[in-house]
Amino acid sequence: LLTTATVLAFQSRNVQQDFNESTQLATVLYAHFLVLLFRIALWRLQPVIKATYVTAITTFILSGDVWQTLTIYFEPKLLDAIIPQSEQRNQHNSAEQSSRTSFPEQIRHAEHNSRISSETDQRNQRNSAETITSSVQQIRLNVKQKSKNSFETEQRNQRNFAENISRISSVEQIRLNVKQKSKNSFETEQRN
């Protein structure tokens, strides 16, 4: 089968380019040949490797062979179907046009593109620097505001704590006064 496909690829080399599949066919043949070599090597190593491993490796080899064949043979056809022929011709014509320009013109064009690219890079760097500077300033303001809020909260907490302590001490003082009065009144009653 490989020999027949090789002969077919050789015979179809001079067919019109739109119908010529000799390059894809030759590539598929090369890939099949490599797969055949892998399978022969695996067959020779069968006594050394467990049967389950041989089966698994053969499965991977054959699956890879199918995928690469589909990719090599059908990918160009799918690309031709997706990209219209007119766009392919336009791309080909623009490539030919650029190859016809003189070398000094190509150098001037490259310098112009380089200069534009350099200006764009500088503009982007300036914008990045400005963005970073404004971000740093915003962060500083946020930190300053948070520290101010934190300081005010701390002062408020200290005042509340002091007020609570004074209330507690007032309540204790009242309790002691009540206790003392009740003790005095109890002593007075016992004397009477």
Coordinates of C-alpha atoms in Angstrom, one line a residue:
L1 CA 0.0 0.0 0.0
L2 CA 2.8 2.4 0.8
T3 CA 4.6 1.6 -2.4
T4 CA 1.4 2.2 -4.5
A5 CA 0.8 5.5 -2.7
T6 CA 4.4 6.5 -3.4
V7 CA 4.0 5.8 -7.1
L8 CA 0.7 7.7 -7.1
A9 CA 2.3 10.7 -5.4
F10 CA 5.2 10.6 -8.0
Q11 CA 2.8 10.5 -10.9
S12 CA 0.6 13.3 -9.7
R13 CA 3.5 15.8 -9.2
N14 CA 2.9 17.6 -12.6
V15 CA -0.9 18.0 -12.2
Q16 CA -2.4 21.5 -12.1
Q17 CA -1.7 23.1 -8.7
D18 CA -5.3 23.4 -7.7
F19 CA -5.7 19.6 -8.0
N20 CA -2.2 18.6 -7.0
E21 CA -2.1 16.7 -3.7
S22 CA 1.3 15.1 -4.1
T23 CA 2.9 17.1 -1.3
Q24 CA 0.1 16.1 1.2
L25 CA 0.2 12.6 0.0
A26 CA 4.0 12.4 0.3
T27 CA 3.8 13.8 3.8
V28 CA 1.1 11.3 4.8
L29 CA 3.3 8.5 3.4
Y30 CA 6.3 9.7 5.4
A31 CA 4.1 9.8 8.6
H32 CA 2.8 6.3 7.9
F33 CA 6.3 5.0 7.4
L34 CA 7.4 6.4 10.7
V35 CA 4.3 4.7 12.4
L36 CA 5.3 1.5 10.7
L37 CA 8.8 1.7 12.1
F38 CA 7.3 2.3 15.6
R39 CA 5.1 -0.7 15.3
I40 CA 8.0 -2.9 14.1
A41 CA 10.1 -1.7 17.0
L42 CA 7.2 -2.4 19.4
W43 CA 6.6 -5.9 17.8
R44 CA 10.3 -6.7 18.4
L45 CA 10.1 -5.5 22.0
Q46 CA 6.9 -7.6 22.7
P47 CA 8.7 -10.3 24.7
V48 CA 10.2 -7.6 27.1
I49 CA 7.1 -5.5 27.6
K50 CA 3.8 -6.6 29.3
A51 CA 1.0 -7.3 26.9
T52 CA -1.2 -4.5 28.4
Y53 CA 1.5 -2.0 27.8
V54 CA 2.0 -3.2 24.2
T55 CA -1.8 -2.8 23.6
A56 CA -1.8 0.7 25.1
I57 CA 1.2 1.9 23.2
T58 CA -0.2 0.4 19.9
T59 CA -3.5 2.3 20.6
F60 CA -1.7 5.6 21.1
I61 CA 0.5 5.0 18.0
L62 CA -2.5 4.2 15.8
S63 CA -4.6 7.1 17.2
G64 CA -1.8 9.5 16.6
D65 CA -1.4 8.1 13.0
V66 CA -5.1 8.8 12.3
W67 CA -5.0 12.3 13.8
Q68 CA -1.8 13.3 11.9
T69 CA -3.2 11.9 8.6
L70 CA -6.4 13.8 9.0
T71 CA -4.5 17.0 9.9
I72 CA -2.0 16.6 7.0
Y73 CA -4.4 15.7 4.4
F74 CA -7.6 17.7 5.3
E75 CA -6.3 20.8 7.0
P76 CA -5.2 22.5 3.7
K77 CA -8.6 21.7 2.2
L78 CA -10.5 23.1 5.2
L79 CA -8.3 26.3 5.1
D80 CA -9.2 26.7 1.4
A81 CA -12.8 26.3 2.2
I82 CA -12.7 28.9 5.1
I83 CA -10.5 31.5 3.4
P84 CA -11.9 32.5 0.1
Q85 CA -9.6 32.2 -2.9
S86 CA -9.8 36.0 -3.6
E87 CA -8.2 36.7 -0.2
Q88 CA -5.5 34.2 -0.9
R89 CA -4.8 35.8 -4.2
N90 CA -4.7 39.3 -2.6
Q91 CA -2.3 38.1 0.0
H92 CA -0.2 36.5 -2.7
N93 CA -0.3 39.7 -4.8
S94 CA 0.7 41.9 -1.9
A95 CA 3.6 39.7 -1.2
E96 CA 4.7 39.9 -4.8
Q97 CA 4.3 43.7 -4.8
S98 CA 6.5 44.0 -1.7
S99 CA 9.1 41.8 -3.4
R100 CA 9.1 44.1 -6.4
T101 CA 10.0 47.2 -4.4
S102 CA 13.6 48.2 -4.5
F103 CA 15.9 47.6 -1.6
P104 CA 16.3 51.3 -0.6
E105 CA 12.5 51.6 -0.6
Q106 CA 12.2 48.6 1.7
I107 CA 14.8 50.1 4.0
R108 CA 13.0 53.4 4.1
H109 CA 9.7 51.6 4.8
A110 CA 11.3 49.6 7.6
E111 CA 12.9 52.7 9.1
H112 CA 9.5 54.5 8.9
N113 CA 7.8 51.5 10.6
S114 CA 10.5 51.4 13.2
R115 CA 10.2 55.1 13.9
I116 CA 6.4 54.8 14.3
S117 CA 6.8 51.8 16.5
S118 CA 9.4 53.6 18.7
E119 CA 7.1 56.7 19.0
T120 CA 4.2 54.4 20.0
D121 CA 6.4 52.6 22.6
Q122 CA 7.5 56.0 24.1
R123 CA 3.9 57.2 24.2
N124 CA 2.8 53.9 25.9
Q125 CA 5.7 54.3 28.4
R126 CA 4.7 57.8 29.2
N127 CA 1.1 56.7 29.7
S128 CA 2.2 53.9 31.9
A129 CA 4.4 56.2 34.0
E130 CA 1.5 58.7 34.4
T131 CA -0.9 55.8 35.4
I132 CA 1.6 54.5 37.9
T133 CA 2.2 58.0 39.4
S134 CA -1.5 58.6 39.7
S135 CA -2.0 55.2 41.3
V136 CA 0.8 55.8 43.8
Q137 CA -0.8 59.2 44.7
Q138 CA -4.2 57.6 45.1
I139 CA -2.7 55.0 47.4
R140 CA -0.9 57.6 49.5
L141 CA -4.2 59.5 49.9
N142 CA -6.0 56.4 50.9
V143 CA -3.4 55.5 53.4
K144 CA -3.4 59.0 54.8
Q145 CA -7.2 59.0 55.1
K146 CA -7.2 55.6 56.7
S147 CA -4.6 56.6 59.2
K148 CA -6.5 59.8 60.0
N149 CA -9.7 57.8 60.4
S150 CA -7.8 55.2 62.6
F151 CA -6.4 58.0 64.8
E152 CA -9.8 59.6 65.2
T153 CA -11.3 56.2 66.0
E154 CA -8.6 55.5 68.6
Q155 CA -9.2 58.9 70.3
R156 CA -13.0 58.3 70.3
N157 CA -12.4 54.8 71.8
Q158 CA -10.1 56.3 74.5
R159 CA -12.7 58.9 75.4
N160 CA -15.5 56.3 75.5
F161 CA -13.2 54.1 77.7
A162 CA -12.5 57.0 80.1
E163 CA -16.3 57.9 80.3
N164 CA -17.1 54.3 81.0
I165 CA -14.5 54.1 83.7
S166 CA -15.9 57.3 85.3
R167 CA -19.4 55.9 85.1
I168 CA -18.3 52.7 86.7
S169 CA -16.5 54.5 89.5
S170 CA -19.6 56.7 90.0
V171 CA -21.8 53.6 90.2
E172 CA -19.3 52.0 92.7
Q173 CA -19.3 55.2 94.7
I174 CA -23.1 55.2 94.8
R175 CA -23.1 51.5 95.8
L176 CA -20.6 52.2 98.6
N177 CA -22.7 55.2 99.8
V178 CA -25.9 53.0 99.8
K179 CA -24.1 50.3 101.6
Q180 CA -22.7 52.7 104.2
K181 CA -26.1 54.2 104.7
S182 CA -27.8 50.9 105.1
K183 CA -25.1 49.8 107.6
N184 CA -25.6 53.1 109.5
S185 CA -29.3 52.6 109.5
F186 CA -29.0 49.0 110.6
E187 CA -26.8 50.0 113.5
T188 CA -29.1 52.8 114.5
E189 CA -32.1 50.4 114.6
Q190 CA -30.2 47.9 116.7
R191 CA -29.3 50.6 119.2
N192 CA -32.9 51.6 119.5

